[in-house]
Amino acid sequence: MAHVVILGAGLGGMPMAYEMKEALRAQDRVTVVGNGPNFHFVPSNPWLAVGWRKRADIEFPAAPALAKRGIAFEPAGAKRVHPADNRVELADGRYLDYDYLVIATGPKLAFDEIEGLGPSGHTHSVCHVDHAEKAAQAWQSFVGDPGPIVVGAVQGASCFGPAYEFAFIMDTDLRRRKIRDRVPMTLVTSEPYIGHLGLGGVGDSKTMLESALRERHIKWICNAKVAKVEPGVMHVTEHDEDGKPKREHQLPFRHSMMLPAFKGIDAVAGVEGLVNPRGFVLIDAHQRSPNYPNVYAVGVCVAIPPVEVTPVPTGAPKTGYMIESMVAATAANIRAGIDGRPPSEKATWNAICLADMGDTGIAFVALPQIPPRNVNWFSEGRWVHFAKIAFEKYFIRKMKKGTSEPFYEKYVMKAIGITRLKGRPPA
Ligand SMILES: Cc1cc2nc3c(=O)[nH]c(=O)nc-3n(C[C@H](O)[C@H](O)[C@H](O)COP(=O)(O)OP(=O)(O)OC[C@H]3O[C@@H](n4cnc5c(N)ncnc54)[C@H](O)[C@@H]3O)c2cc1C
């Protein structure tokens, strides 16, 4: 009998549990360790933060869903991973032994790296449902007494799509309330140019996103480092192409949401041979730890290098399609290990993203993630807004039901005709 433990019940961990269970033999066991009792759908947090969703719409208890497939759930959270001993120490002091471990714990949000940043400081966040809920309360007061907004992603961030997404969602909400004229908006980003997205740009993302920001009267500052945030004022240093400070900005705001840099969670940070200096889990081409062959990792917690060096540090995003393919490869490789075969499956590591803009949306496809690419496609349209809602409904329904199907592979890839482009030489 093999026991597979999965750390994290998020976008990577839940499908991982279902796919793993399906790939295992009848006698094998799967246990998921969550950080609390609930699953929540992170991509809907920006909607929650303006009151377009309620918390209950995007969150549900993980245990009953997992139990439908005979998967055990521990909500206590992992305190420390001990890969040399094949065990996980839980926050309540118990230990869980494993034959295989899959780490799917997402990011630790590094608000502490900038004075005054984050929900304990003076800016909001949409990275966690608790933060989005707090942001939603502040939004209700803000729309009663509006003023300037500063939104964006700080130095070292790797997740830029939600910054644009949230800027456009707030813009849409304010227009619907007919108070947009009272809200000067500025997007502050560590990207070297608008639409870089941590990917070196995708298709015409620079022009299209600049144009969308211009159309919606949102100003921007690129190559930006946030020095500190004080109540109602963000101190930002703009840098030149060589990374030298160019201009100081003091940006007043009445509402602000800034995406932080990410790092690895405390339970793995500093574990010898398991993680890099930022605490991201080191993996080989098969999602497997090079030093602990029975440990795998999927999702935002894995270490991947930036696509390119930028004047202000940025990281590469890990998005849904990439995570979906990491999950599929990991399930197949663990089963191979149990059968005494070497791992052979690899994740595609391609970036496909649907980002909502409130009433329309943007979609991009970068195959592979690092340029030059075989497919480099970026598009805007109302269909993306509806595709994103479909993704939310589909994913939550499947997770509650206890099944996992590759949404991106099955629907998004087909919808945008990429299946036909697979394997073709660069155009
Ligand atoms: C606001 C936002 C919007 C996004 N929108 C999109 C989108 O539209 N499309 C897209 O492709 N990608 C999107 N992404 C990127 C990515 O798909 C998501 O970040 C996704 O949630 C990552 O999945 P994950 O499993 O790695 O992390 P998560 O979904 O964050 O899951 C990690 C889980 O691990 C748990 N955990 C943490 N510490 C411990 C511990 N010590 N013990 C046990 N459990 C622990 C957490 O509580 C969490 O449940 C978005 C990201 C953000 C932040």
PDB file of C-alpha atoms and ligand atoms in Angstrom, residues 6-15 32-36 38-46 73-81 88-91 103-109 125-128 159 161-163 165-166 257 259-260 262 265-268 298-302 317-323 326-327 351-356 364 388 391 408, ligand 1:
ATOM      1  CA  ILE A   6      -0.772  16.336  -0.786  1.00  0.00           C
ATOM      2  CA  LEU A   7      -0.019  19.620   0.968  1.00  0.00           C
ATOM      3  CA  GLY A   8      -2.437  22.407   0.056  1.00  0.00           C
ATOM      4  CA  ALA A   9      -6.117  22.267  -0.933  1.00  0.00           C
ATOM      5  CA  GLY A  10      -6.048  25.020  -3.547  1.00  0.00           C
ATOM      6  CA  LEU A  11      -6.184  25.212  -7.326  1.00  0.00           C
ATOM      7  CA  GLY A  12      -3.317  22.752  -7.637  1.00  0.00           C
ATOM      8  CA  GLY A  13      -3.920  20.561  -4.575  1.00  0.00           C
ATOM      9  CA  MET A  14      -7.604  19.678  -5.071  1.00  0.00           C
ATOM     10  CA  PRO A  15      -7.350  18.459  -8.696  1.00  0.00           C
ATOM     11  CA  VAL A  32      -4.783  16.174   1.645  1.00  0.00           C
ATOM     12  CA  VAL A  33      -3.449  18.619   4.237  1.00  0.00           C
ATOM     13  CA  GLY A  34      -5.184  21.994   4.089  1.00  0.00           C
ATOM     14  CA  ASN A  35      -4.578  25.195   5.959  1.00  0.00           C
ATOM     15  CA  GLY A  36      -8.103  25.384   7.361  1.00  0.00           C
ATOM     16  CA  ASN A  38     -12.131  25.283   3.084  1.00  0.00           C
ATOM     17  CA  PHE A  39     -11.191  25.388  -0.577  1.00  0.00           C
ATOM     18  CA  HIS A  40     -11.467  28.806  -2.190  1.00  0.00           C
ATOM     19  CA  PHE A  41     -11.232  29.756  -5.829  1.00  0.00           C
ATOM     20  CA  VAL A  42      -8.446  32.357  -5.969  1.00  0.00           C
ATOM     21  CA  PRO A  43      -9.198  33.726  -9.498  1.00  0.00           C
ATOM     22  CA  SER A  44     -12.585  35.026  -8.253  1.00  0.00           C
ATOM     23  CA  ASN A  45     -11.067  37.105  -5.449  1.00  0.00           C
ATOM     24  CA  PRO A  46     -11.023  40.302  -7.567  1.00  0.00           C
ATOM     25  CA  PHE A  73      -8.453  15.538   4.718  1.00  0.00           C
ATOM     26  CA  GLU A  74      -6.437  17.143   7.513  1.00  0.00           C
ATOM     27  CA  PRO A  75      -7.292  20.838   8.005  1.00  0.00           C
ATOM     28  CA  ALA A  76      -4.569  21.484  10.606  1.00  0.00           C
ATOM     29  CA  GLY A  77      -1.958  22.799   8.144  1.00  0.00           C
ATOM     30  CA  ALA A  78       1.662  21.720   7.759  1.00  0.00           C
ATOM     31  CA  LYS A  79       4.166  23.175  10.174  1.00  0.00           C
ATOM     32  CA  ARG A  80       7.289  21.566   8.737  1.00  0.00           C
ATOM     33  CA  VAL A  81       8.163  19.120   6.000  1.00  0.00           C
ATOM     34  CA  VAL A  88       5.102  16.050   7.606  1.00  0.00           C
ATOM     35  CA  GLU A  89       4.750  17.767  10.965  1.00  0.00           C
ATOM     36  CA  LEU A  90       1.283  19.247  11.331  1.00  0.00           C
ATOM     37  CA  ALA A  91       0.529  22.529  13.094  1.00  0.00           C
ATOM     38  CA  ILE A 103       3.662  20.078  -2.290  1.00  0.00           C
ATOM     39  CA  ALA A 104       0.901  22.363  -3.639  1.00  0.00           C
ATOM     40  CA  THR A 105       0.938  25.121  -1.059  1.00  0.00           C
ATOM     41  CA  GLY A 106       0.881  28.162  -3.345  1.00  0.00           C
ATOM     42  CA  PRO A 107       2.799  31.259  -2.246  1.00  0.00           C
ATOM     43  CA  LYS A 108       3.626  32.978   0.995  1.00  0.00           C
ATOM     44  CA  LEU A 109       2.732  36.611   0.357  1.00  0.00           C
ATOM     45  CA  SER A 125      -4.823  42.385  -1.573  1.00  0.00           C
ATOM     46  CA  VAL A 126      -6.841  39.971  -3.731  1.00  0.00           C
ATOM     47  CA  CYS A 127      -4.471  37.032  -3.240  1.00  0.00           C
ATOM     48  CA  HIS A 128      -6.454  35.374  -0.449  1.00  0.00           C
ATOM     49  CA  CYS A 159       1.595  37.574 -10.934  1.00  0.00           C
ATOM     50  CA  GLY A 161      -2.564  39.580 -14.726  1.00  0.00           C
ATOM     51  CA  PRO A 162      -4.677  40.135 -11.568  1.00  0.00           C
ATOM     52  CA  ALA A 163      -3.301  43.698 -11.195  1.00  0.00           C
ATOM     53  CA  GLU A 165      -7.738  42.625 -14.020  1.00  0.00           C
ATOM     54  CA  PHE A 166      -8.515  44.395 -10.772  1.00  0.00           C
ATOM     55  CA  MET A 257      -4.563  47.090  -4.036  1.00  0.00           C
ATOM     56  CA  LEU A 259       0.112  42.444  -5.472  1.00  0.00           C
ATOM     57  CA  PRO A 260       3.130  41.477  -3.363  1.00  0.00           C
ATOM     58  CA  PHE A 262       5.799  35.721  -3.530  1.00  0.00           C
ATOM     59  CA  ILE A 265       5.685  28.931   2.744  1.00  0.00           C
ATOM     60  CA  ASP A 266       7.351  28.564   6.169  1.00  0.00           C
ATOM     61  CA  ALA A 267       6.804  24.783   6.306  1.00  0.00           C
ATOM     62  CA  VAL A 268       9.359  24.294   3.496  1.00  0.00           C
ATOM     63  CA  VAL A 298       2.888  21.647  -8.443  1.00  0.00           C
ATOM     64  CA  GLY A 299       1.533  25.191  -8.754  1.00  0.00           C
ATOM     65  CA  VAL A 300       2.842  28.515  -7.555  1.00  0.00           C
ATOM     66  CA  CYS A 301       5.148  26.898  -4.948  1.00  0.00           C
ATOM     67  CA  VAL A 302       7.573  25.539  -7.587  1.00  0.00           C
ATOM     68  CA  PRO A 317       3.736  33.732 -13.520  1.00  0.00           C
ATOM     69  CA  LYS A 318       2.398  30.237 -12.943  1.00  0.00           C
ATOM     70  CA  THR A 319      -1.089  30.107 -14.336  1.00  0.00           C
ATOM     71  CA  GLY A 320      -3.977  27.644 -14.593  1.00  0.00           C
ATOM     72  CA  TYR A 321      -3.014  25.686 -17.691  1.00  0.00           C
ATOM     73  CA  MET A 322       0.538  25.236 -16.491  1.00  0.00           C
ATOM     74  CA  ILE A 323      -0.727  24.041 -13.104  1.00  0.00           C
ATOM     75  CA  MET A 326       1.874  19.883 -13.722  1.00  0.00           C
ATOM     76  CA  VAL A 327      -0.887  17.969 -11.902  1.00  0.00           C
ATOM     77  CA  ALA A 351       1.078  30.032 -20.241  1.00  0.00           C
ATOM     78  CA  ILE A 352      -2.592  30.394 -21.068  1.00  0.00           C
ATOM     79  CA  CYS A 353      -4.531  32.991 -19.159  1.00  0.00           C
ATOM     80  CA  LEU A 354      -8.020  34.442 -19.135  1.00  0.00           C
ATOM     81  CA  ALA A 355      -8.188  37.810 -17.376  1.00  0.00           C
ATOM     82  CA  ASP A 356     -11.454  39.601 -16.724  1.00  0.00           C
ATOM     83  CA  PHE A 364      -3.243  35.181 -23.880  1.00  0.00           C
ATOM     84  CA  LYS A 388     -13.803  33.291 -17.129  1.00  0.00           C
ATOM     85  CA  PHE A 391     -14.200  28.573 -15.782  1.00  0.00           C
ATOM     86  CA  TYR A 408      -7.785  24.247 -20.302  1.00  0.00           C
TER      87      TYR A 408
HETATM   88  C1  LIG B   1      -5.913  37.148  -7.554  1.00  0.00           C
HETATM   89  C2  LIG B   1      -5.406  36.082  -8.448  1.00  0.00           C
HETATM   90  C3  LIG B   1      -6.123  35.784  -9.598  1.00  0.00           C
HETATM   91  C4  LIG B   1      -5.653  34.794 -10.459  1.00  0.00           C
HETATM   92  N1  LIG B   1      -6.373  34.529 -11.574  1.00  0.00           N
HETATM   93  C5  LIG B   1      -5.951  33.568 -12.425  1.00  0.00           C
HETATM   94  C6  LIG B   1      -6.694  33.264 -13.600  1.00  0.00           C
HETATM   95  O1  LIG B   1      -7.721  33.861 -13.866  1.00  0.00           O
HETATM   96  N2  LIG B   1      -6.234  32.304 -14.432  1.00  0.00           N
HETATM   97  C7  LIG B   1      -5.086  31.629 -14.152  1.00  0.00           C
HETATM   98  O2  LIG B   1      -4.699  30.773 -14.928  1.00  0.00           O
HETATM   99  N3  LIG B   1      -4.365  31.882 -13.047  1.00  0.00           N
HETATM  100  C8  LIG B   1      -4.747  32.830 -12.186  1.00  0.00           C
HETATM  101  N4  LIG B   1      -4.018  33.097 -11.054  1.00  0.00           N
HETATM  102  C9  LIG B   1      -2.746  32.373 -10.857  1.00  0.00           C
HETATM  103  C10 LIG B   1      -2.912  30.948 -10.258  1.00  0.00           C
HETATM  104  O3  LIG B   1      -3.714  30.145 -11.096  1.00  0.00           O
HETATM  105  C11 LIG B   1      -3.508  30.988  -8.876  1.00  0.00           C
HETATM  106  O4  LIG B   1      -2.650  31.714  -8.035  1.00  0.00           O
HETATM  107  C12 LIG B   1      -3.717  29.596  -8.256  1.00  0.00           C
HETATM  108  O5  LIG B   1      -4.536  29.742  -7.118  1.00  0.00           O
HETATM  109  C13 LIG B   1      -2.457  28.888  -7.882  1.00  0.00           C
HETATM  110  O6  LIG B   1      -2.749  27.586  -7.413  1.00  0.00           O
HETATM  111  P1  LIG B   1      -1.886  26.911  -6.252  1.00  0.00           P
HETATM  112  O7  LIG B   1      -2.531  25.611  -5.955  1.00  0.00           O
HETATM  113  O8  LIG B   1      -0.460  26.930  -6.589  1.00  0.00           O
HETATM  114  O9  LIG B   1      -2.075  27.890  -5.012  1.00  0.00           O
HETATM  115  P2  LIG B   1      -3.413  28.183  -4.182  1.00  0.00           P
HETATM  116  O10 LIG B   1      -4.608  28.080  -5.035  1.00  0.00           O
HETATM  117  O11 LIG B   1      -3.134  29.464  -3.477  1.00  0.00           O
HETATM  118  O12 LIG B   1      -3.467  26.994  -3.142  1.00  0.00           O
HETATM  119  C14 LIG B   1      -2.497  26.798  -2.141  1.00  0.00           C
HETATM  120  C15 LIG B   1      -3.174  26.193  -0.953  1.00  0.00           C
HETATM  121  O13 LIG B   1      -2.195  25.779  -0.004  1.00  0.00           O
HETATM  122  C16 LIG B   1      -2.642  26.122   1.284  1.00  0.00           C
HETATM  123  N5  LIG B   1      -1.529  26.199   2.224  1.00  0.00           N
HETATM  124  C17 LIG B   1      -0.667  27.222   2.428  1.00  0.00           C
HETATM  125  N6  LIG B   1       0.172  26.919   3.431  1.00  0.00           N
HETATM  126  C18 LIG B   1      -0.159  25.690   3.866  1.00  0.00           C
HETATM  127  C19 LIG B   1       0.316  24.851   4.908  1.00  0.00           C
HETATM  128  N7  LIG B   1       1.331  25.221   5.700  1.00  0.00           N
HETATM  129  N8  LIG B   1      -0.267  23.646   5.099  1.00  0.00           N
HETATM  130  C20 LIG B   1      -1.304  23.254   4.302  1.00  0.00           C
HETATM  131  N9  LIG B   1      -1.810  24.022   3.319  1.00  0.00           N
HETATM  132  C21 LIG B   1      -1.235  25.221   3.100  1.00  0.00           C
HETATM  133  C22 LIG B   1      -3.369  27.442   1.082  1.00  0.00           C
HETATM  134  O14 LIG B   1      -4.249  27.700   2.152  1.00  0.00           O
HETATM  135  C23 LIG B   1      -4.094  27.190  -0.232  1.00  0.00           C
HETATM  136  O15 LIG B   1      -5.360  26.620  -0.045  1.00  0.00           O
HETATM  137  C24 LIG B   1      -4.450  34.088 -10.172  1.00  0.00           C
HETATM  138  C25 LIG B   1      -3.737  34.418  -9.018  1.00  0.00           C
HETATM  139  C26 LIG B   1      -4.209  35.392  -8.157  1.00  0.00           C
HETATM  140  C27 LIG B   1      -3.409  35.715  -6.921  1.00  0.00           C
END
